[in-house]
């Protein structure tokens, strides 16, 4: 079968209701939803609609989820691509993939393009620590810049990109008319963790013993993705025990297991 060029989803059902916490970030992207839905409201006064925004924050904090929710709220197609897909690409393929992606998105505009892990292609030019594929990466980055510059004022495609390393990005990406807005997506505090638990507890059969405040307090440093994992693990643990509902102990066991996994991951990194 032919390799997939990029993901396109037109059945974007994700909404802001699925994104817990992140009030500031949601407020900022609400504006992007508005640009996509009512572009003439802005262009009528001579304003230029921004072309791109960078979502910056640690892994698993909901950047992809938020980008999908923007598409869902605006009811526009969502085209996505991950920077890490480009790492082992043959010469010329990266740039042509970017070209195809923008072509499709323009044809289906208004639309959203989402580039996950943009640091994999957007590292400052000439500063890569690995040689070889470097030229190809630069070609891909240059194509991305060319495409964004080529947008007319009425293109109505907005490019969202995510990274947890905004510091390594080529400054050309952040120039006016490109990713000139940065939106921070941080790890959740205790109140936000509670809201994230509420979202991911929805589909579970919960025991009355469950105390969401307690769970939120037991999980400092957890990302939204970690919390989603805890909820799923707890349900699996309860099922393995043959329980009819998911109880507090199942959650404590799941939290322990996730903490164990996080510790292992950190050991590999350091
Ligand atoms: P990465 O940087 O690793 O790509 P990310 O910031 O894009 O991570 P997502 O892929 O959006 O994170 O999050 C993974 C999953 O974690 C989501 O699909 C969702 O189930 C859950 N999640 C993360 N953040 C939230 C949140 N704020 N509210 C609800 N669920 C969340």
PDB file of C-alpha atoms and ligand atoms in Angstrom:
ATOM      1  CA  UNK A   1       0.000   0.000   0.000  1.00  0.00           C
ATOM      2  CA  UNK A   2       1.038   3.564  -0.673  1.00  0.00           C
ATOM      3  CA  UNK A   3       2.572   5.439   2.235  1.00  0.00           C
ATOM      4  CA  UNK A   4       0.284   8.030   3.712  1.00  0.00           C
ATOM      5  CA  UNK A   5       1.335  11.554   2.866  1.00  0.00           C
ATOM      6  CA  UNK A   6      -0.439  13.123   5.800  1.00  0.00           C
ATOM      7  CA  UNK A   7      -3.594  12.686   7.851  1.00  0.00           C
ATOM      8  CA  UNK A   8      -6.746  14.407   6.817  1.00  0.00           C
ATOM      9  CA  UNK A   9      -9.784  14.411   9.034  1.00  0.00           C
ATOM     10  CA  UNK A  10     -12.941  16.096   7.926  1.00  0.00           C
ATOM     11  CA  UNK A  11     -15.147  14.523  10.622  1.00  0.00           C
ATOM     12  CA  UNK A  12     -13.734  16.744  13.325  1.00  0.00           C
ATOM     13  CA  UNK A  13     -15.896  16.057  16.347  1.00  0.00           C
ATOM     14  CA  UNK A  14     -13.470  17.215  19.001  1.00  0.00           C
ATOM     15  CA  UNK A  15     -14.656  20.338  20.782  1.00  0.00           C
ATOM     16  CA  UNK A  16     -13.504  22.613  23.593  1.00  0.00           C
ATOM     17  CA  UNK A  17     -15.559  20.458  25.964  1.00  0.00           C
ATOM     18  CA  UNK A  18     -12.995  17.689  25.455  1.00  0.00           C
ATOM     19  CA  UNK A  19     -10.157  19.966  26.509  1.00  0.00           C
ATOM     20  CA  UNK A  20     -10.066  20.353  30.293  1.00  0.00           C
ATOM     21  CA  UNK A  21      -8.298  23.242  31.977  1.00  0.00           C
ATOM     22  CA  UNK A  22      -6.089  25.321  29.645  1.00  0.00           C
ATOM     23  CA  UNK A  23      -8.428  28.306  30.017  1.00  0.00           C
ATOM     24  CA  UNK A  24      -5.894  30.858  28.757  1.00  0.00           C
ATOM     25  CA  UNK A  25      -4.930  28.769  25.732  1.00  0.00           C
ATOM     26  CA  UNK A  26      -8.570  28.091  24.883  1.00  0.00           C
ATOM     27  CA  UNK A  27      -9.322  31.795  25.020  1.00  0.00           C
ATOM     28  CA  UNK A  28      -6.462  32.488  22.616  1.00  0.00           C
ATOM     29  CA  UNK A  29      -7.471  29.814  20.128  1.00  0.00           C
ATOM     30  CA  UNK A  30     -11.108  30.924  20.302  1.00  0.00           C
ATOM     31  CA  UNK A  31      -9.949  33.874  18.245  1.00  0.00           C
ATOM     32  CA  UNK A  32      -8.604  31.481  15.594  1.00  0.00           C
ATOM     33  CA  UNK A  33     -11.971  29.707  15.488  1.00  0.00           C
ATOM     34  CA  UNK A  34     -13.533  33.088  14.862  1.00  0.00           C
ATOM     35  CA  UNK A  35     -11.088  33.899  12.046  1.00  0.00           C
ATOM     36  CA  UNK A  36     -11.983  30.619  10.356  1.00  0.00           C
ATOM     37  CA  UNK A  37     -15.726  31.062  10.774  1.00  0.00           C
ATOM     38  CA  UNK A  38     -16.124  34.744  10.028  1.00  0.00           C
ATOM     39  CA  UNK A  39     -13.065  35.883   8.048  1.00  0.00           C
ATOM     40  CA  UNK A  40     -14.925  38.765   6.395  1.00  0.00           C
ATOM     41  CA  UNK A  41     -15.616  40.292   9.804  1.00  0.00           C
ATOM     42  CA  UNK A  42     -11.866  40.884  10.115  1.00  0.00           C
ATOM     43  CA  UNK A  43     -10.793  41.515   6.534  1.00  0.00           C
ATOM     44  CA  UNK A  44     -13.605  44.077   6.053  1.00  0.00           C
ATOM     45  CA  UNK A  45     -11.731  46.460   8.326  1.00  0.00           C
ATOM     46  CA  UNK A  46      -8.474  45.880   6.497  1.00  0.00           C
ATOM     47  CA  UNK A  47      -6.975  43.516   9.059  1.00  0.00           C
ATOM     48  CA  UNK A  48      -4.797  40.593   8.034  1.00  0.00           C
ATOM     49  CA  UNK A  49      -5.766  37.254   9.515  1.00  0.00           C
ATOM     50  CA  UNK A  50      -2.778  35.564  11.174  1.00  0.00           C
ATOM     51  CA  UNK A  51      -1.373  32.589   9.294  1.00  0.00           C
ATOM     52  CA  UNK A  52       0.047  30.586  12.120  1.00  0.00           C
ATOM     53  CA  UNK A  53       0.372  30.035  15.837  1.00  0.00           C
ATOM     54  CA  UNK A  54       2.793  27.946  17.824  1.00  0.00           C
ATOM     55  CA  UNK A  55       1.501  25.793  20.683  1.00  0.00           C
ATOM     56  CA  UNK A  56       4.329  25.480  23.177  1.00  0.00           C
ATOM     57  CA  UNK A  57       4.465  23.142  26.156  1.00  0.00           C
ATOM     58  CA  UNK A  58       5.582  19.837  27.654  1.00  0.00           C
ATOM     59  CA  UNK A  59       4.556  16.480  26.103  1.00  0.00           C
ATOM     60  CA  UNK A  60       1.049  15.205  26.689  1.00  0.00           C
ATOM     61  CA  UNK A  61      -0.467  18.507  27.790  1.00  0.00           C
ATOM     62  CA  UNK A  62      -3.123  18.613  25.073  1.00  0.00           C
ATOM     63  CA  UNK A  63      -1.567  20.543  22.186  1.00  0.00           C
ATOM     64  CA  UNK A  64      -2.809  18.118  19.538  1.00  0.00           C
ATOM     65  CA  UNK A  65      -6.159  17.885  21.297  1.00  0.00           C
ATOM     66  CA  UNK A  66      -6.495  21.678  21.323  1.00  0.00           C
ATOM     67  CA  UNK A  67      -5.632  21.945  17.619  1.00  0.00           C
ATOM     68  CA  UNK A  68      -8.264  19.304  16.791  1.00  0.00           C
ATOM     69  CA  UNK A  69     -10.771  21.173  18.950  1.00  0.00           C
ATOM     70  CA  UNK A  70     -10.147  24.362  16.959  1.00  0.00           C
ATOM     71  CA  UNK A  71     -11.025  22.468  13.777  1.00  0.00           C
ATOM     72  CA  UNK A  72     -14.051  20.895  15.453  1.00  0.00           C
ATOM     73  CA  UNK A  73     -15.352  24.188  16.831  1.00  0.00           C
ATOM     74  CA  UNK A  74     -14.917  25.941  13.481  1.00  0.00           C
ATOM     75  CA  UNK A  75     -16.235  22.873  11.607  1.00  0.00           C
ATOM     76  CA  UNK A  76     -13.314  22.858   9.176  1.00  0.00           C
ATOM     77  CA  UNK A  77     -11.093  20.000   7.943  1.00  0.00           C
ATOM     78  CA  UNK A  78      -7.943  19.175   9.901  1.00  0.00           C
ATOM     79  CA  UNK A  79      -4.736  18.246   8.083  1.00  0.00           C
ATOM     80  CA  UNK A  80      -1.885  16.973  10.195  1.00  0.00           C
ATOM     81  CA  UNK A  81       1.714  15.984   9.848  1.00  0.00           C
ATOM     82  CA  UNK A  82       4.423  15.165  12.361  1.00  0.00           C
ATOM     83  CA  UNK A  83       7.893  16.665  12.138  1.00  0.00           C
ATOM     84  CA  UNK A  84       9.409  13.389  13.261  1.00  0.00           C
ATOM     85  CA  UNK A  85       8.112  11.724  10.069  1.00  0.00           C
ATOM     86  CA  UNK A  86      10.677  13.754   8.146  1.00  0.00           C
ATOM     87  CA  UNK A  87      13.699  12.549  10.025  1.00  0.00           C
ATOM     88  CA  UNK A  88      14.536   9.646   7.724  1.00  0.00           C
ATOM     89  CA  UNK A  89      13.234  10.923   4.463  1.00  0.00           C
ATOM     90  CA  UNK A  90      14.863  10.775   1.062  1.00  0.00           C
ATOM     91  CA  UNK A  91      16.041  13.933  -0.625  1.00  0.00           C
ATOM     92  CA  UNK A  92      13.192  15.983  -2.051  1.00  0.00           C
ATOM     93  CA  UNK A  93      10.406  14.054  -0.354  1.00  0.00           C
ATOM     94  CA  UNK A  94      10.001  16.354   2.640  1.00  0.00           C
ATOM     95  CA  UNK A  95       9.562  19.496   0.569  1.00  0.00           C
ATOM     96  CA  UNK A  96       7.099  17.877  -1.820  1.00  0.00           C
ATOM     97  CA  UNK A  97       5.103  16.516   1.087  1.00  0.00           C
ATOM     98  CA  UNK A  98       4.811  19.987   2.546  1.00  0.00           C
ATOM     99  CA  UNK A  99       3.775  21.328  -0.867  1.00  0.00           C
ATOM    100  CA  UNK A 100       1.046  18.672  -1.214  1.00  0.00           C
ATOM    101  CA  UNK A 101      -0.190  19.296   2.293  1.00  0.00           C
ATOM    102  CA  UNK A 102      -0.653  23.014   1.681  1.00  0.00           C
ATOM    103  CA  UNK A 103      -2.208  22.410  -1.725  1.00  0.00           C
ATOM    104  CA  UNK A 104      -4.850  20.102  -0.235  1.00  0.00           C
ATOM    105  CA  UNK A 105      -5.536  22.408   2.685  1.00  0.00           C
ATOM    106  CA  UNK A 106      -5.996  25.379   0.352  1.00  0.00           C
ATOM    107  CA  UNK A 107      -8.386  23.405  -1.831  1.00  0.00           C
ATOM    108  CA  UNK A 108     -10.487  22.578   1.222  1.00  0.00           C
ATOM    109  CA  UNK A 109     -10.224  25.973   2.892  1.00  0.00           C
ATOM    110  CA  UNK A 110     -11.204  27.201   5.367  1.00  0.00           C
ATOM    111  CA  UNK A 111      -9.051  24.570   7.062  1.00  0.00           C
ATOM    112  CA  UNK A 112      -6.455  23.866   9.716  1.00  0.00           C
ATOM    113  CA  UNK A 113      -2.978  22.468   9.166  1.00  0.00           C
ATOM    114  CA  UNK A 114      -1.385  20.984  12.266  1.00  0.00           C
ATOM    115  CA  UNK A 115       2.344  20.237  12.398  1.00  0.00           C
ATOM    116  CA  UNK A 116       3.286  18.241  15.481  1.00  0.00           C
ATOM    117  CA  UNK A 117       6.920  18.225  16.714  1.00  0.00           C
ATOM    118  CA  UNK A 118       7.829  21.098  14.424  1.00  0.00           C
ATOM    119  CA  UNK A 119      11.265  21.252  16.076  1.00  0.00           C
ATOM    120  CA  UNK A 120      12.224  18.141  14.074  1.00  0.00           C
ATOM    121  CA  UNK A 121      12.128  20.252  10.890  1.00  0.00           C
ATOM    122  CA  UNK A 122      12.283  23.738  12.342  1.00  0.00           C
ATOM    123  CA  UNK A 123      15.583  23.686  14.218  1.00  0.00           C
ATOM    124  CA  UNK A 124      17.746  26.715  13.603  1.00  0.00           C
ATOM    125  CA  UNK A 125      19.444  26.206  10.247  1.00  0.00           C
ATOM    126  CA  UNK A 126      23.070  25.244  10.325  1.00  0.00           C
ATOM    127  CA  UNK A 127      22.835  24.240  13.986  1.00  0.00           C
ATOM    128  CA  UNK A 128      21.861  20.620  13.725  1.00  0.00           C
ATOM    129  CA  UNK A 129      23.851  18.200  15.834  1.00  0.00           C
ATOM    130  CA  UNK A 130      23.584  15.385  13.311  1.00  0.00           C
ATOM    131  CA  UNK A 131      24.952  15.544   9.812  1.00  0.00           C
ATOM    132  CA  UNK A 132      23.688  13.861   6.651  1.00  0.00           C
ATOM    133  CA  UNK A 133      19.962  14.463   6.494  1.00  0.00           C
ATOM    134  CA  UNK A 134      20.533  18.089   7.395  1.00  0.00           C
ATOM    135  CA  UNK A 135      20.149  19.456   3.863  1.00  0.00           C
ATOM    136  CA  UNK A 136      16.902  17.623   3.472  1.00  0.00           C
ATOM    137  CA  UNK A 137      15.626  19.058   6.722  1.00  0.00           C
ATOM    138  CA  UNK A 138      16.557  22.557   5.583  1.00  0.00           C
ATOM    139  CA  UNK A 139      14.788  22.029   2.263  1.00  0.00           C
ATOM    140  CA  UNK A 140      11.673  20.969   4.128  1.00  0.00           C
ATOM    141  CA  UNK A 141      11.857  23.971   6.427  1.00  0.00           C
ATOM    142  CA  UNK A 142      12.408  26.332   3.485  1.00  0.00           C
ATOM    143  CA  UNK A 143       9.392  24.868   1.703  1.00  0.00           C
ATOM    144  CA  UNK A 144       7.279  25.433   4.809  1.00  0.00           C
ATOM    145  CA  UNK A 145       8.373  29.077   4.981  1.00  0.00           C
ATOM    146  CA  UNK A 146       7.699  29.525   1.261  1.00  0.00           C
ATOM    147  CA  UNK A 147       4.202  28.083   1.587  1.00  0.00           C
ATOM    148  CA  UNK A 148       3.323  30.329   4.513  1.00  0.00           C
ATOM    149  CA  UNK A 149       4.629  33.400   2.730  1.00  0.00           C
ATOM    150  CA  UNK A 150       2.652  32.436  -0.365  1.00  0.00           C
ATOM    151  CA  UNK A 151      -0.710  32.576   1.404  1.00  0.00           C
ATOM    152  CA  UNK A 152      -2.872  35.332   0.010  1.00  0.00           C
ATOM    153  CA  UNK A 153      -4.884  37.448   2.431  1.00  0.00           C
ATOM    154  CA  UNK A 154      -8.000  35.442   1.620  1.00  0.00           C
ATOM    155  CA  UNK A 155      -6.489  31.949   1.795  1.00  0.00           C
ATOM    156  CA  UNK A 156      -8.085  31.211   5.150  1.00  0.00           C
ATOM    157  CA  UNK A 157      -5.849  28.298   6.093  1.00  0.00           C
ATOM    158  CA  UNK A 158      -4.410  28.565   9.594  1.00  0.00           C
ATOM    159  CA  UNK A 159      -1.290  26.611  10.476  1.00  0.00           C
ATOM    160  CA  UNK A 160      -0.915  25.454  14.063  1.00  0.00           C
ATOM    161  CA  UNK A 161       2.354  23.863  15.095  1.00  0.00           C
ATOM    162  CA  UNK A 162       3.342  22.213  18.358  1.00  0.00           C
ATOM    163  CA  UNK A 163       6.679  21.954  20.118  1.00  0.00           C
ATOM    164  CA  UNK A 164       8.155  21.436  23.534  1.00  0.00           C
ATOM    165  CA  UNK A 165      11.407  23.083  22.403  1.00  0.00           C
ATOM    166  CA  UNK A 166      10.530  26.594  21.217  1.00  0.00           C
ATOM    167  CA  UNK A 167      14.091  27.614  22.167  1.00  0.00           C
ATOM    168  CA  UNK A 168      15.702  25.571  19.352  1.00  0.00           C
ATOM    169  CA  UNK A 169      13.437  26.826  16.560  1.00  0.00           C
ATOM    170  CA  UNK A 170      14.790  28.830  13.659  1.00  0.00           C
ATOM    171  CA  UNK A 171      13.894  32.474  14.267  1.00  0.00           C
ATOM    172  CA  UNK A 172      12.662  32.695  10.655  1.00  0.00           C
ATOM    173  CA  UNK A 173       9.645  30.631  11.736  1.00  0.00           C
ATOM    174  CA  UNK A 174       8.613  33.216  14.302  1.00  0.00           C
ATOM    175  CA  UNK A 175       8.833  36.204  11.975  1.00  0.00           C
ATOM    176  CA  UNK A 176       5.719  38.333  11.330  1.00  0.00           C
ATOM    177  CA  UNK A 177       3.305  36.609   8.996  1.00  0.00           C
ATOM    178  CA  UNK A 178       4.456  33.127  10.035  1.00  0.00           C
ATOM    179  CA  UNK A 179       4.187  31.634  13.533  1.00  0.00           C
ATOM    180  CA  UNK A 180       4.079  35.057  15.099  1.00  0.00           C
ATOM    181  CA  UNK A 181       1.855  33.993  18.006  1.00  0.00           C
ATOM    182  CA  UNK A 182       2.876  31.659  20.764  1.00  0.00           C
ATOM    183  CA  UNK A 183       0.296  29.969  22.930  1.00  0.00           C
ATOM    184  CA  UNK A 184       1.484  28.279  26.128  1.00  0.00           C
ATOM    185  CA  UNK A 185       0.083  24.931  27.134  1.00  0.00           C
ATOM    186  CA  UNK A 186       1.398  24.061  30.579  1.00  0.00           C
ATOM    187  CA  UNK A 187       1.209  21.070  32.875  1.00  0.00           C
ATOM    188  CA  UNK A 188      -2.081  21.178  34.808  1.00  0.00           C
ATOM    189  CA  UNK A 189      -2.292  22.397  38.403  1.00  0.00           C
ATOM    190  CA  UNK A 190      -4.393  20.527  40.962  1.00  0.00           C
ATOM    191  CA  UNK A 191      -7.648  22.205  39.924  1.00  0.00           C
ATOM    192  CA  UNK A 192      -7.007  21.490  36.252  1.00  0.00           C
ATOM    193  CA  UNK A 193      -6.055  17.884  36.991  1.00  0.00           C
ATOM    194  CA  UNK A 194      -9.440  17.509  38.624  1.00  0.00           C
ATOM    195  CA  UNK A 195     -11.130  18.778  35.458  1.00  0.00           C
ATOM    196  CA  UNK A 196      -9.060  16.416  33.307  1.00  0.00           C
ATOM    197  CA  UNK A 197     -10.024  13.500  35.571  1.00  0.00           C
ATOM    198  CA  UNK A 198     -13.669  14.480  35.163  1.00  0.00           C
ATOM    199  CA  UNK A 199     -13.350  14.255  31.365  1.00  0.00           C
ATOM    200  CA  UNK A 200     -11.637  10.876  31.389  1.00  0.00           C
ATOM    201  CA  UNK A 201     -13.802   9.380  34.148  1.00  0.00           C
ATOM    202  CA  UNK A 202     -16.936  10.027  32.081  1.00  0.00           C
ATOM    203  CA  UNK A 203     -16.906   6.692  30.228  1.00  0.00           C
ATOM    204  CA  UNK A 204     -15.976   4.595  33.309  1.00  0.00           C
ATOM    205  CA  UNK A 205     -18.248   2.713  35.695  1.00  0.00           C
ATOM    206  CA  UNK A 206     -17.151   4.370  38.891  1.00  0.00           C
ATOM    207  CA  UNK A 207     -17.438   3.142  42.453  1.00  0.00           C
ATOM    208  CA  UNK A 208     -18.976   5.507  45.027  1.00  0.00           C
ATOM    209  CA  UNK A 209     -15.675   5.402  46.926  1.00  0.00           C
ATOM    210  CA  UNK A 210     -14.067   7.517  44.235  1.00  0.00           C
ATOM    211  CA  UNK A 211     -12.931  10.979  45.305  1.00  0.00           C
ATOM    212  CA  UNK A 212     -11.772  13.145  42.395  1.00  0.00           C
ATOM    213  CA  UNK A 213     -10.206  15.803  44.641  1.00  0.00           C
ATOM    214  CA  UNK A 214      -8.080  13.096  46.207  1.00  0.00           C
ATOM    215  CA  UNK A 215      -6.986  11.763  42.806  1.00  0.00           C
ATOM    216  CA  UNK A 216      -6.048  15.266  41.646  1.00  0.00           C
ATOM    217  CA  UNK A 217      -3.933  15.736  44.796  1.00  0.00           C
ATOM    218  CA  UNK A 218      -2.210  12.368  44.321  1.00  0.00           C
ATOM    219  CA  UNK A 219      -0.962  13.230  40.826  1.00  0.00           C
ATOM    220  CA  UNK A 220       1.327  16.289  40.916  1.00  0.00           C
ATOM    221  CA  UNK A 221       3.422  16.603  37.754  1.00  0.00           C
ATOM    222  CA  UNK A 222       1.052  14.435  35.716  1.00  0.00           C
ATOM    223  CA  UNK A 223       0.128  15.643  32.239  1.00  0.00           C
ATOM    224  CA  UNK A 224      -3.320  15.273  30.701  1.00  0.00           C
ATOM    225  CA  UNK A 225      -2.017  12.268  28.774  1.00  0.00           C
ATOM    226  CA  UNK A 226      -0.782  10.677  32.039  1.00  0.00           C
ATOM    227  CA  UNK A 227      -4.208  11.212  33.626  1.00  0.00           C
ATOM    228  CA  UNK A 228      -5.977   9.688  30.612  1.00  0.00           C
ATOM    229  CA  UNK A 229      -3.619   6.731  31.048  1.00  0.00           C
ATOM    230  CA  UNK A 230      -4.379   6.415  34.757  1.00  0.00           C
ATOM    231  CA  UNK A 231      -8.125   6.282  34.067  1.00  0.00           C
ATOM    232  CA  UNK A 232      -7.733   3.614  31.445  1.00  0.00           C
ATOM    233  CA  UNK A 233      -5.300   1.547  33.533  1.00  0.00           C
ATOM    234  CA  UNK A 234      -7.639   1.740  36.541  1.00  0.00           C
ATOM    235  CA  UNK A 235     -10.480   0.330  34.455  1.00  0.00           C
ATOM    236  CA  UNK A 236      -8.263  -2.511  33.219  1.00  0.00           C
ATOM    237  CA  UNK A 237      -7.015  -3.282  36.742  1.00  0.00           C
ATOM    238  CA  UNK A 238     -10.600  -3.381  38.048  1.00  0.00           C
ATOM    239  CA  UNK A 239     -11.656  -5.667  35.226  1.00  0.00           C
ATOM    240  CA  UNK A 240      -8.750  -8.019  35.877  1.00  0.00           C
ATOM    241  CA  UNK A 241      -9.822  -8.269  39.521  1.00  0.00           C
ATOM    242  CA  UNK A 242     -13.331  -9.067  38.340  1.00  0.00           C
ATOM    243  CA  UNK A 243     -14.799  -5.932  39.933  1.00  0.00           C
ATOM    244  CA  UNK A 244     -18.122  -4.519  38.779  1.00  0.00           C
ATOM    245  CA  UNK A 245     -16.968  -0.902  39.157  1.00  0.00           C
ATOM    246  CA  UNK A 246     -13.657   0.965  39.238  1.00  0.00           C
ATOM    247  CA  UNK A 247     -12.770   1.859  42.836  1.00  0.00           C
ATOM    248  CA  UNK A 248     -10.296   4.020  44.711  1.00  0.00           C
ATOM    249  CA  UNK A 249      -7.741   1.213  45.139  1.00  0.00           C
ATOM    250  CA  UNK A 250      -7.781   0.489  41.396  1.00  0.00           C
ATOM    251  CA  UNK A 251      -6.898   4.135  40.833  1.00  0.00           C
ATOM    252  CA  UNK A 252      -4.109   4.089  43.411  1.00  0.00           C
ATOM    253  CA  UNK A 253      -2.662   0.981  41.727  1.00  0.00           C
ATOM    254  CA  UNK A 254      -2.932   2.686  38.340  1.00  0.00           C
ATOM    255  CA  UNK A 255      -1.216   5.848  39.647  1.00  0.00           C
ATOM    256  CA  UNK A 256       1.641   3.695  41.004  1.00  0.00           C
ATOM    257  CA  UNK A 257       2.000   1.962  37.702  1.00  0.00           C
ATOM    258  CA  UNK A 258       2.094   5.217  35.738  1.00  0.00           C
ATOM    259  CA  UNK A 259       4.632   6.711  38.173  1.00  0.00           C
ATOM    260  CA  UNK A 260       6.765   3.583  37.673  1.00  0.00           C
ATOM    261  CA  UNK A 261       6.564   4.071  33.913  1.00  0.00           C
ATOM    262  CA  UNK A 262       7.468   7.760  34.168  1.00  0.00           C
ATOM    263  CA  UNK A 263      10.486   6.976  36.346  1.00  0.00           C
ATOM    264  CA  UNK A 264      11.748   4.451  33.821  1.00  0.00           C
ATOM    265  CA  UNK A 265      11.313   6.926  30.973  1.00  0.00           C
ATOM    266  CA  UNK A 266      13.255   9.611  32.874  1.00  0.00           C
ATOM    267  CA  UNK A 267      16.074   7.167  33.585  1.00  0.00           C
ATOM    268  CA  UNK A 268      16.520   6.528  29.870  1.00  0.00           C
ATOM    269  CA  UNK A 269      16.641  10.250  29.104  1.00  0.00           C
ATOM    270  CA  UNK A 270      19.209  11.184  31.788  1.00  0.00           C
TER     271      UNK A 270
HETATM  272  P1  LIG B   1       2.857  15.654  22.534  1.00  0.00           P
HETATM  273  O1  LIG B   1       3.664  16.878  22.759  1.00  0.00           O
HETATM  274  O2  LIG B   1       3.412  14.431  23.225  1.00  0.00           O
HETATM  275  O3  LIG B   1       2.425  15.426  21.118  1.00  0.00           O
HETATM  276  P2  LIG B   1       0.327  16.863  23.179  1.00  0.00           P
HETATM  277  O4  LIG B   1       0.545  18.057  24.024  1.00  0.00           O
HETATM  278  O5  LIG B   1       0.002  17.050  21.754  1.00  0.00           O
HETATM  279  O6  LIG B   1       1.511  15.862  23.375  1.00  0.00           O
HETATM  280  P3  LIG B   1      -2.075  15.371  23.227  1.00  0.00           P
HETATM  281  O7  LIG B   1      -1.607  14.392  22.204  1.00  0.00           O
HETATM  282  O8  LIG B   1      -3.044  16.394  22.834  1.00  0.00           O
HETATM  283  O9  LIG B   1      -0.829  16.058  23.896  1.00  0.00           O
HETATM  284  O10 LIG B   1      -2.651  14.602  24.504  1.00  0.00           O
HETATM  285  C1  LIG B   1      -2.710  13.199  24.551  1.00  0.00           C
HETATM  286  C2  LIG B   1      -4.014  12.763  25.193  1.00  0.00           C
HETATM  287  O11 LIG B   1      -4.014  13.133  26.577  1.00  0.00           O
HETATM  288  C3  LIG B   1      -5.239  13.424  24.613  1.00  0.00           C
HETATM  289  O12 LIG B   1      -5.739  12.744  23.504  1.00  0.00           O
HETATM  290  C4  LIG B   1      -6.208  13.386  25.790  1.00  0.00           C
HETATM  291  O13 LIG B   1      -6.799  12.100  25.901  1.00  0.00           O
HETATM  292  C5  LIG B   1      -5.291  13.577  26.982  1.00  0.00           C
HETATM  293  N1  LIG B   1      -5.198  14.988  27.378  1.00  0.00           N
HETATM  294  C6  LIG B   1      -4.094  15.774  27.359  1.00  0.00           C
HETATM  295  N2  LIG B   1      -4.364  17.012  27.790  1.00  0.00           N
HETATM  296  C7  LIG B   1      -5.690  17.036  28.078  1.00  0.00           C
HETATM  297  C8  LIG B   1      -6.576  18.053  28.557  1.00  0.00           C
HETATM  298  N3  LIG B   1      -6.148  19.287  28.831  1.00  0.00           N
HETATM  299  N4  LIG B   1      -7.872  17.706  28.731  1.00  0.00           N
HETATM  300  C9  LIG B   1      -8.313  16.469  28.474  1.00  0.00           C
HETATM  301  N5  LIG B   1      -7.536  15.482  28.021  1.00  0.00           N
HETATM  302  C10 LIG B   1      -6.224  15.741  27.833  1.00  0.00           C
END
